[in-house]
Short mmCIF file of C-alpha atoms and ligand atoms in Angstrom, two decimals:
data_model
loop_
_atom_site.label_atom_id
_atom_site.label_comp_id
_atom_site.label_asym_id
_atom_site.label_seq_id
_atom_site.Cartn_x
_atom_site.Cartn_y
_atom_site.Cartn_z
CA MET A 112 20.94 -3.43 7.16
CA ARG A 113 18.91 -0.24 6.94
CA GLY A 114 15.99 -0.24 4.54
CA ASN A 115 12.98 0.82 6.57
CA ILE A 116 12.99 4.53 5.70
CA LEU A 117 11.14 5.96 2.69
CA GLY A 118 11.24 9.52 1.33
CA GLU A 119 13.42 12.64 1.44
CA ARG A 120 11.21 15.33 3.00
CA PHE A 121 8.03 13.46 4.00
CA VAL A 122 9.96 10.65 5.64
CA VAL A 123 8.31 7.40 6.68
CA VAL A 124 9.99 4.95 9.06
CA SER A 125 8.24 1.57 9.25
CA PHE A 126 8.56 -0.67 12.34
CA GLY A 127 7.04 -3.79 13.85
CA GLU A 128 6.56 -7.48 13.08
CA SER A 129 3.49 -9.63 12.47
CA HIS A 130 3.58 -11.33 15.88
CA GLY A 131 5.62 -8.74 17.81
CA ARG A 132 3.90 -6.26 20.13
CA CYS A 133 2.83 -3.78 17.47
CA VAL A 134 3.25 -2.46 13.94
CA GLY A 135 3.51 1.21 13.22
CA VAL A 136 5.18 4.16 11.64
CA VAL A 137 7.06 7.38 12.33
CA VAL A 138 6.37 10.22 9.89
CA ASP A 139 8.97 12.97 9.99
CA GLY A 140 8.64 16.11 7.89
CA CYS A 141 4.87 16.51 7.85
CA PRO A 142 4.17 20.26 7.79
CA ALA A 143 2.71 21.87 10.91
CA GLY A 144 -0.93 22.89 10.93
CA LEU A 145 -2.59 19.91 9.24
CA LYS A 146 -5.82 19.01 11.01
CA ILE A 147 -5.67 15.32 11.91
CA GLU A 148 -8.22 13.46 14.00
CA VAL A 149 -7.62 9.90 15.08
CA GLU A 150 -10.72 9.00 13.01
CA ASP A 151 -8.92 10.14 9.83
CA LEU A 152 -6.35 7.41 10.38
CA GLN A 153 -8.82 4.84 11.71
CA ARG A 154 -11.11 5.16 8.67
CA GLU A 155 -8.27 4.21 6.32
CA LEU A 156 -7.04 1.40 8.57
CA ASP A 157 -10.52 -0.10 8.70
CA LEU A 158 -10.46 -0.40 4.91
CA ARG A 159 -7.31 -2.56 5.14
CA ARG A 160 -8.74 -4.96 7.71
CA PRO A 161 -9.99 -8.36 6.51
CA SER A 162 -13.61 -7.89 5.45
CA ASN A 163 -15.18 -11.29 5.23
CA THR A 164 -13.89 -14.71 6.18
CA LEU A 165 -14.74 -16.21 2.78
CA ILE A 166 -12.39 -13.94 0.86
CA SER A 167 -9.82 -13.01 3.52
CA THR A 168 -7.89 -14.27 6.52
CA THR A 169 -9.73 -15.21 9.70
CA ARG A 170 -7.11 -13.40 11.78
CA ARG A 171 -9.17 -10.71 13.50
CA GLU A 172 -7.21 -7.68 14.59
CA GLU A 173 -8.99 -4.68 16.01
CA ASP A 174 -6.35 -2.36 14.50
CA LYS A 175 -7.24 0.55 16.75
CA VAL A 176 -4.70 3.24 15.98
CA GLU A 177 -2.84 5.00 18.80
CA ILE A 178 -1.12 8.29 18.10
CA LEU A 179 1.92 8.66 20.37
CA SER A 180 3.36 11.98 19.23
CA GLY A 181 3.39 14.85 16.74
CA ILE A 182 -0.28 15.85 16.96
CA PHE A 183 -1.43 18.43 19.51
CA GLY A 184 -4.82 20.09 19.78
CA GLY A 185 -5.99 18.25 16.66
CA TYR A 186 -3.19 19.59 14.41
CA THR A 187 0.21 18.33 13.34
CA THR A 188 2.94 20.19 15.20
CA GLY A 189 5.80 19.71 12.73
CA ALA A 190 7.43 17.15 15.09
CA PRO A 191 7.70 13.46 14.19
CA ILE A 192 4.33 11.70 14.25
CA CYS A 193 4.47 8.23 15.77
CA ALA A 194 1.39 6.04 15.47
CA LEU A 195 0.81 2.31 15.82
CA VAL A 196 -1.63 -0.56 16.17
CA TRP A 197 -1.15 -3.39 18.69
CA ASN A 198 -1.00 -7.05 17.64
CA ARG A 199 -3.53 -9.02 19.66
CA ASP A 200 -4.98 -11.94 17.67
CA VAL A 201 -1.64 -13.74 17.44
CA ARG A 202 -1.35 -17.54 17.22
CA SER A 203 2.40 -17.95 17.07
CA GLU A 204 2.20 -21.71 17.74
CA ASP A 205 0.89 -22.06 14.15
CA TYR A 206 4.28 -20.87 12.99
CA GLU A 207 6.56 -23.22 15.01
CA VAL A 208 6.49 -25.64 12.09
CA ILE A 209 7.82 -23.05 9.60
CA LYS A 210 10.88 -22.44 11.75
CA ASP A 211 12.47 -25.49 10.22
CA LYS A 212 10.15 -25.95 7.23
CA PRO A 213 10.30 -22.70 5.24
CA ARG A 214 7.14 -21.91 3.28
CA PRO A 215 7.70 -21.94 -0.51
CA SER A 216 7.75 -18.43 -2.09
CA HIS A 217 7.75 -16.76 1.33
CA ALA A 218 10.81 -14.97 2.70
CA ASP A 219 11.24 -17.55 5.52
CA TYR A 220 14.33 -19.37 4.25
CA TYR A 221 16.05 -16.38 2.64
CA ALA A 222 15.60 -14.19 5.76
CA ARG A 223 16.94 -16.98 7.94
CA VAL A 224 20.10 -17.12 5.82
CA LYS A 225 20.47 -13.32 5.54
CA TYR A 226 19.94 -12.58 9.25
CA GLY A 227 21.74 -15.66 10.53
CA GLY A 228 18.60 -17.16 12.10
CA PHE A 229 17.94 -14.12 14.36
CA ASN A 230 14.91 -12.90 12.37
CA ASP A 231 11.43 -13.06 13.94
CA TYR A 232 9.88 -15.71 11.70
CA ARG A 233 6.49 -15.79 13.47
CA GLY A 234 3.74 -14.95 11.00
CA GLY A 235 6.38 -13.91 8.45
CA GLY A 236 7.77 -11.28 10.88
CA ARG A 237 8.91 -8.18 9.02
CA PHE A 238 7.83 -9.63 5.69
CA SER A 239 4.19 -10.00 6.66
CA GLY A 240 1.37 -8.07 4.99
CA ARG A 241 0.59 -6.87 8.50
CA ILE A 242 3.35 -4.24 8.37
CA THR A 243 1.25 -2.42 5.77
CA ALA A 244 -0.97 -1.17 8.63
CA GLY A 245 1.85 1.31 9.28
CA PHE A 246 1.99 2.25 5.58
CA VAL A 247 -1.74 3.02 5.71
CA ILE A 248 -1.37 5.26 8.77
CA ALA A 249 1.33 7.29 6.97
CA GLY A 250 -0.74 7.25 3.79
CA ALA A 251 -3.79 8.64 5.58
CA ILE A 252 -1.71 11.64 6.71
CA ALA A 253 -0.25 12.09 3.22
CA LYS A 254 -3.68 11.87 1.58
CA LYS A 255 -5.10 14.54 3.84
CA LEU A 256 -2.07 16.78 3.26
CA LEU A 257 -2.36 16.45 -0.53
CA LEU A 258 -6.12 17.04 -0.60
CA GLU A 259 -6.08 20.06 1.66
CA THR A 260 -3.09 21.81 0.12
CA LEU A 261 -3.28 20.95 -3.58
CA GLY A 262 -6.67 19.28 -4.04
CA ILE A 263 -4.90 16.07 -5.10
CA GLU A 264 -7.07 12.99 -4.73
CA VAL A 265 -5.73 9.44 -4.82
CA ILE A 266 -8.14 6.63 -5.70
CA ALA A 267 -7.31 2.92 -6.05
CA TYR A 268 -9.48 -0.09 -6.85
CA ALA A 269 -9.18 -3.74 -7.85
CA ILE A 270 -9.13 -3.66 -11.65
CA GLU A 271 -8.45 -7.38 -12.08
CA ILE A 272 -8.69 -10.52 -9.92
CA ALA A 273 -8.06 -14.07 -11.15
CA GLY A 274 -8.29 -12.91 -14.78
CA VAL A 275 -11.63 -11.10 -14.28
CA ARG A 276 -11.10 -7.54 -15.55
CA ALA A 277 -13.41 -4.66 -14.61
CA SER A 278 -14.31 -2.38 -17.52
CA GLY A 279 -16.74 0.32 -18.63
CA PHE A 280 -16.57 2.56 -15.54
CA THR A 281 -15.65 6.19 -14.90
CA LEU A 282 -13.32 7.36 -12.15
CA GLU A 283 -16.32 8.83 -10.35
CA GLU A 284 -18.08 5.44 -10.43
CA ALA A 285 -14.93 3.72 -9.16
CA ARG A 286 -14.65 6.20 -6.32
CA LYS A 287 -18.23 5.54 -5.24
CA SER A 288 -18.37 1.75 -5.80
CA ARG A 289 -15.00 0.42 -4.68
CA TYR A 290 -15.72 0.36 -0.96
CA LEU A 291 -19.30 -0.83 -1.40
CA ASN A 292 -18.08 -4.34 -2.24
CA GLU A 293 -15.66 -6.62 -0.40
CA VAL A 294 -13.19 -7.04 -3.26
CA ARG A 295 -12.89 -3.24 -3.81
CA ALA A 296 -13.83 -3.44 -7.49
CA PRO A 297 -15.04 -0.39 -9.44
CA THR A 298 -18.24 -2.09 -10.63
CA LYS A 299 -20.78 -4.36 -8.94
CA GLU A 300 -20.74 -6.86 -11.83
CA ALA A 301 -16.96 -7.32 -11.74
CA ALA A 302 -17.05 -7.52 -7.93
CA GLU A 303 -19.44 -10.48 -7.94
CA GLU A 304 -17.40 -12.44 -10.48
CA MET A 305 -14.10 -11.66 -8.70
CA LYS A 306 -15.53 -12.74 -5.35
CA ARG A 307 -16.74 -16.01 -6.88
CA LYS A 308 -13.24 -16.73 -8.23
CA ILE A 309 -11.63 -16.04 -4.84
CA ILE A 310 -14.06 -18.32 -3.00
CA GLU A 311 -13.56 -21.09 -5.58
CA ALA A 312 -9.77 -20.86 -5.16
CA ARG A 313 -10.07 -20.94 -1.36
CA GLU A 314 -12.30 -24.03 -1.53
CA ARG A 315 -9.65 -25.77 -3.62
CA GLY A 316 -7.04 -24.80 -0.98
CA ASP A 317 -5.44 -22.46 -3.50
CA SER A 318 -5.07 -18.68 -4.00
CA VAL A 319 -5.38 -16.09 -6.80
CA GLY A 320 -3.60 -12.90 -7.91
CA GLY A 321 -4.71 -9.66 -9.51
CA ILE A 322 -4.04 -6.00 -10.26
CA VAL A 323 -4.73 -2.78 -8.33
CA GLU A 324 -5.12 0.38 -10.43
CA CYS A 325 -4.56 3.77 -8.83
CA THR A 326 -5.31 7.23 -10.19
CA ALA A 327 -4.26 10.58 -8.72
CA THR A 328 -5.89 13.75 -10.01
CA ASN A 329 -5.02 17.48 -9.83
CA LEU A 330 -1.26 17.00 -9.90
CA PRO A 331 0.76 20.09 -10.78
CA ILE A 332 3.36 19.83 -13.55
CA GLY A 333 6.85 19.04 -12.29
CA LEU A 334 6.67 16.60 -9.35
CA GLY A 335 9.73 14.33 -9.56
CA GLU A 336 13.47 15.06 -9.48
CA PRO A 337 15.24 13.71 -12.58
CA VAL A 338 17.33 11.77 -13.07
CA PHE A 339 17.61 9.39 -10.10
CA ASP A 340 14.67 10.60 -7.98
CA THR A 341 12.07 10.52 -10.73
CA LEU A 342 8.40 10.37 -9.80
CA ASP A 343 7.86 7.03 -11.53
CA GLY A 344 11.07 5.60 -10.05
CA ASP A 345 10.14 6.58 -6.50
CA LEU A 346 6.55 5.37 -6.93
CA ALA A 347 7.78 2.02 -8.23
CA LYS A 348 10.15 1.67 -5.27
CA ALA A 349 7.38 2.41 -2.76
CA LEU A 350 4.81 0.20 -4.46
CA MET A 351 7.21 -2.71 -4.80
CA ALA A 352 7.69 -2.55 -1.02
CA ILE A 353 4.14 -3.85 -0.57
CA PRO A 354 4.45 -7.56 0.21
CA GLY A 355 3.25 -9.64 -2.73
CA ALA A 356 3.73 -6.89 -5.36
CA ARG A 357 5.16 -8.34 -8.56
CA GLY A 358 5.15 -5.48 -11.05
CA VAL A 359 4.33 -1.80 -11.57
CA GLU A 360 3.28 -0.11 -14.80
CA PHE A 361 2.31 3.47 -15.72
CA GLY A 362 -0.27 4.44 -18.33
CA ALA A 363 -0.10 2.07 -21.30
CA GLY A 364 2.64 0.25 -19.36
CA PHE A 365 3.92 -2.99 -20.86
CA LYS A 366 1.49 -2.60 -23.75
CA ALA A 367 3.65 0.36 -24.91
CA ALA A 368 6.20 -2.17 -26.09
CA THR A 369 3.76 -3.39 -28.75
CA MET A 370 2.55 0.07 -29.87
CA THR A 371 3.97 2.38 -32.53
CA GLY A 372 5.09 5.92 -31.73
CA SER A 373 2.09 7.37 -33.50
CA GLN A 374 -0.23 5.24 -31.37
CA HIS A 375 1.55 5.82 -28.09
CA ASN A 376 2.36 9.56 -28.32
CA ASP A 377 0.08 11.88 -26.37
CA PRO A 378 -0.46 14.89 -28.71
CA LEU A 379 -0.15 18.30 -27.03
CA ILE A 380 -3.25 20.43 -27.46
CA LEU A 381 -4.77 23.69 -26.24
CA ARG A 382 -7.95 23.27 -24.19
CA ASP A 383 -9.54 26.58 -23.16
CA GLY A 384 -6.15 28.21 -23.63
CA VAL A 385 -4.38 25.67 -21.39
CA ILE A 386 -1.65 23.39 -22.75
CA THR A 387 -2.54 19.78 -22.06
CA SER A 388 -2.43 16.44 -23.87
CA GLU A 389 -5.17 14.85 -25.90
CA LYS A 390 -4.83 11.45 -24.23
CA ASN A 391 -2.74 9.93 -21.44
CA ASP A 392 -0.84 6.81 -22.48
CA ALA A 393 2.10 8.15 -20.45
CA GLY A 394 0.01 7.76 -17.29
CA GLY A 395 0.76 11.31 -16.19
CA ILE A 396 4.56 11.07 -16.05
CA VAL A 397 7.10 12.01 -18.75
CA GLY A 398 10.83 12.43 -18.15
CA GLY A 399 10.28 11.38 -14.55
CA MET A 400 8.08 14.46 -13.92
CA SER A 401 4.33 14.79 -13.51
CA THR A 402 2.65 16.22 -16.61
CA GLY A 403 -0.48 17.59 -14.97
CA MET A 404 -2.52 14.75 -16.47
CA PRO A 405 -3.93 12.14 -14.07
CA LEU A 406 -1.35 9.76 -12.69
CA VAL A 407 -2.33 6.19 -13.65
CA VAL A 408 -0.36 3.35 -12.10
CA ARG A 409 -1.11 -0.35 -11.81
CA VAL A 410 0.41 -2.87 -9.40
CA ALA A 411 0.30 -6.62 -10.07
CA PHE A 412 -0.01 -8.87 -7.02
CA LYS A 413 0.91 -12.53 -7.00
CA PRO A 414 -1.41 -15.20 -5.61
CA PRO A 415 -0.57 -15.43 -1.88
CA SER A 416 1.98 -18.17 -1.26
CA SER A 417 0.29 -19.66 1.83
CA ILE A 418 -2.04 -22.28 0.44
CA SER A 419 -3.44 -25.36 2.10
CA LEU A 420 -2.67 -27.58 -0.91
CA LYS A 421 0.37 -29.80 -0.29
CA GLN A 422 3.71 -28.33 -1.44
CA LYS A 423 7.33 -29.38 -1.38
CA THR A 424 9.85 -27.81 0.97
CA VAL A 425 13.07 -28.82 2.69
CA ASP A 426 13.17 -29.80 6.38
CA LEU A 427 16.15 -27.76 7.52
CA LYS A 428 16.87 -29.98 10.54
CA ALA A 429 16.75 -33.29 8.71
CA ILE A 430 18.01 -31.77 5.41
CA ARG A 431 15.54 -33.69 3.32
CA GLU A 432 12.64 -32.83 1.04
CA VAL A 433 9.21 -33.05 2.69
CA GLU A 434 5.62 -32.29 1.74
CA PHE A 435 3.54 -29.99 3.89
CA SER A 436 0.57 -27.66 3.75
CA VAL A 437 1.06 -24.15 5.14
CA PRO A 438 -0.39 -23.68 8.65
CA GLY A 439 -1.98 -20.44 9.93
CA ARG A 440 -4.75 -18.13 8.69
CA HIS A 441 -4.39 -16.54 5.28
CA ASP A 442 -5.82 -14.34 2.57
CA PRO A 443 -6.73 -16.29 -0.59
CA CYS A 444 -6.16 -13.04 -2.55
CA ILE A 445 -4.07 -10.01 -1.55
CA VAL A 446 -5.73 -7.52 -3.90
CA PRO A 447 -8.80 -6.41 -1.87
CA ARG A 448 -6.68 -5.61 1.18
CA ALA A 449 -3.90 -4.07 -0.92
CA VAL A 450 -6.19 -1.37 -2.39
CA PRO A 451 -5.84 1.12 0.53
CA VAL A 452 -2.15 0.21 0.79
CA VAL A 453 -1.50 1.15 -2.85
CA GLU A 454 -3.35 4.43 -2.30
CA SER A 455 -1.18 5.08 0.72
CA MET A 456 2.14 4.44 -1.00
CA VAL A 457 1.17 6.68 -3.93
CA ALA A 458 0.10 9.46 -1.53
CA ILE A 459 3.32 9.20 0.51
CA ILE A 460 5.50 9.62 -2.59
CA LEU A 461 3.36 12.45 -4.00
CA ALA A 462 3.49 14.27 -0.64
CA ASP A 463 7.26 13.83 -0.49
CA HIS A 464 7.74 15.22 -3.99
CA ALA A 465 5.23 18.04 -3.50
CA ILE A 466 7.22 19.20 -0.44
CA ARG A 467 10.54 18.76 -2.30
CA ALA A 468 9.31 20.84 -5.25
CA GLY A 469 8.05 23.60 -2.92
CA PHE A 470 4.33 23.09 -3.61
CA ILE A 471 3.63 22.50 0.11
CA PRO A 472 5.13 24.86 2.74
CA PRO A 473 6.50 23.75 6.16
CA VAL A 474 3.63 25.50 7.98
CA LEU A 475 0.23 25.25 6.29
CA LYS A 476 -1.40 28.33 7.79
CA PRO A 477 0.03 29.99 10.90
CA ARG A 478 -2.44 29.64 13.78
CA ASP A 479 -0.87 32.64 15.50
CA SER A 480 2.58 34.15 15.32
CA GLY A 481 2.84 35.35 18.91
CA SER A 482 4.06 38.91 18.96
CA GLY A 483 4.01 39.02 15.17
CA ASP A 484 5.51 37.28 12.18
CA PRO A 485 8.92 36.04 13.44
CA ARG A 486 10.39 36.81 10.01
CA GLN A 487 9.83 40.52 10.67
CA HIS A 488 12.36 40.35 13.52
CA LEU A 489 15.15 38.97 11.37
C1 LIG B 276 -2.46 -6.81 3.10
C2 LIG B 276 -1.63 -8.02 2.74
C3 LIG B 276 -2.00 -9.27 3.21
C4 LIG B 276 -1.27 -10.42 2.87
N1 LIG B 276 -1.70 -11.63 3.31
C5 LIG B 276 -1.04 -12.76 2.92
C6 LIG B 276 -1.52 -14.04 3.32
O1 LIG B 276 -2.52 -14.17 4.04
N2 LIG B 276 -0.83 -15.13 2.89
C7 LIG B 276 0.29 -15.03 2.10
O2 LIG B 276 0.87 -16.03 1.73
N3 LIG B 276 0.77 -13.83 1.72
C8 LIG B 276 0.14 -12.69 2.11
N4 LIG B 276 0.63 -11.47 1.72
C9 LIG B 276 1.86 -11.40 0.91
C10 LIG B 276 3.11 -11.87 1.67
O3 LIG B 276 3.33 -11.08 2.81
C11 LIG B 276 4.33 -11.84 0.73
O4 LIG B 276 4.04 -12.47 -0.47
C12 LIG B 276 5.54 -12.53 1.34
O5 LIG B 276 5.96 -11.85 2.50
C13 LIG B 276 6.74 -12.63 0.37
O6 LIG B 276 7.10 -11.38 -0.13
P1 LIG B 276 7.01 -11.03 -1.68
O7 LIG B 276 5.82 -11.71 -2.23
O8 LIG B 276 6.89 -9.54 -1.71
O9 LIG B 276 8.26 -11.52 -2.33
C14 LIG B 276 -0.11 -10.30 2.06
C15 LIG B 276 0.28 -9.04 1.61
C16 LIG B 276 -0.48 -7.89 1.92
C17 LIG B 276 -0.06 -6.56 1.39
#
């Protein structure tokens, strides 16, 4: 029943449940010598917290990160890093009803069957969006590692919510604007319209879906290990682990199926003597390897399943169909809170592959080597 470990060399172990004591992560394989302050992790976690009660859940968690191991004197030591946040604003009584009345399109019923009724169902347990707090902690470490060693920057934003699509922006504008609005959109205009749609859905007791786009720049050529550990394959696996994710596409994505070869091909060109491609419909990955062009990946999120409108389910005690509306506090749209989570998953996979391909060494820069470089004594 394993399934909580991601990565080969930058290894992430996720633990915790929505209404258990904590959620967190162990990161094993992070090189020694990376400067990490608790604020580096906290800043990212704060971006994942619910922003505003009109567009997100009213559950209020402080999400103060605690680092338990692996960082000493402000630097990673090379030992496993364990970090977590405590669960405090828990109202488990809201969830007594779902014990025997599984919520439609949640994992409640299927987990009960799979784990023989032993699973922690409170607040969705292991299947809750809350576990992504751990993903974001690991992602913050990966992002810092990528930026400081290779200058790789990972930037995500809400490109679409409830059918409202943001357009006409540059990556630089997206980077600046996305955290200036609550829905994490790349433009102010799109943000206002998206927010309106979320509030309307919430007022109707319903929810809406959308798409997060993520771009990573400065990738070297050759991240990804064909044929089974390809970069796109591993990214898709990590991104599909985010609760509520329904699809992943790279570059032109599903639109490629309607294009001709001459439209879709990215011609190779020389720019200032460097081989590159004229455009990037591949989204920065060909043959499972990074091409050196920006990585462009999009993740579709479903409308959250917890809605206050009445729905049908089966009462598992009485074995009869009943109508109920989902209790508890919920996000009417996952997308705004998923933006830092998508960034994190992309960074984790890029860090893993950068270490695998030898672009990042096990020690970033020796602080001191005692009586000399130990390799000289070999
Ligand atoms: C940050 C975040 C917050 C979420 N909040 C909610 C929520 O409030 N209500 C809800 O129904 N689903 C929410 N989800 C999604 C559910 O956890 C998810 O849909 C459910 O566990 C079933 O898994 P699946 O959709 O991946 O199949 C959230 C997901 C994330 C990433």
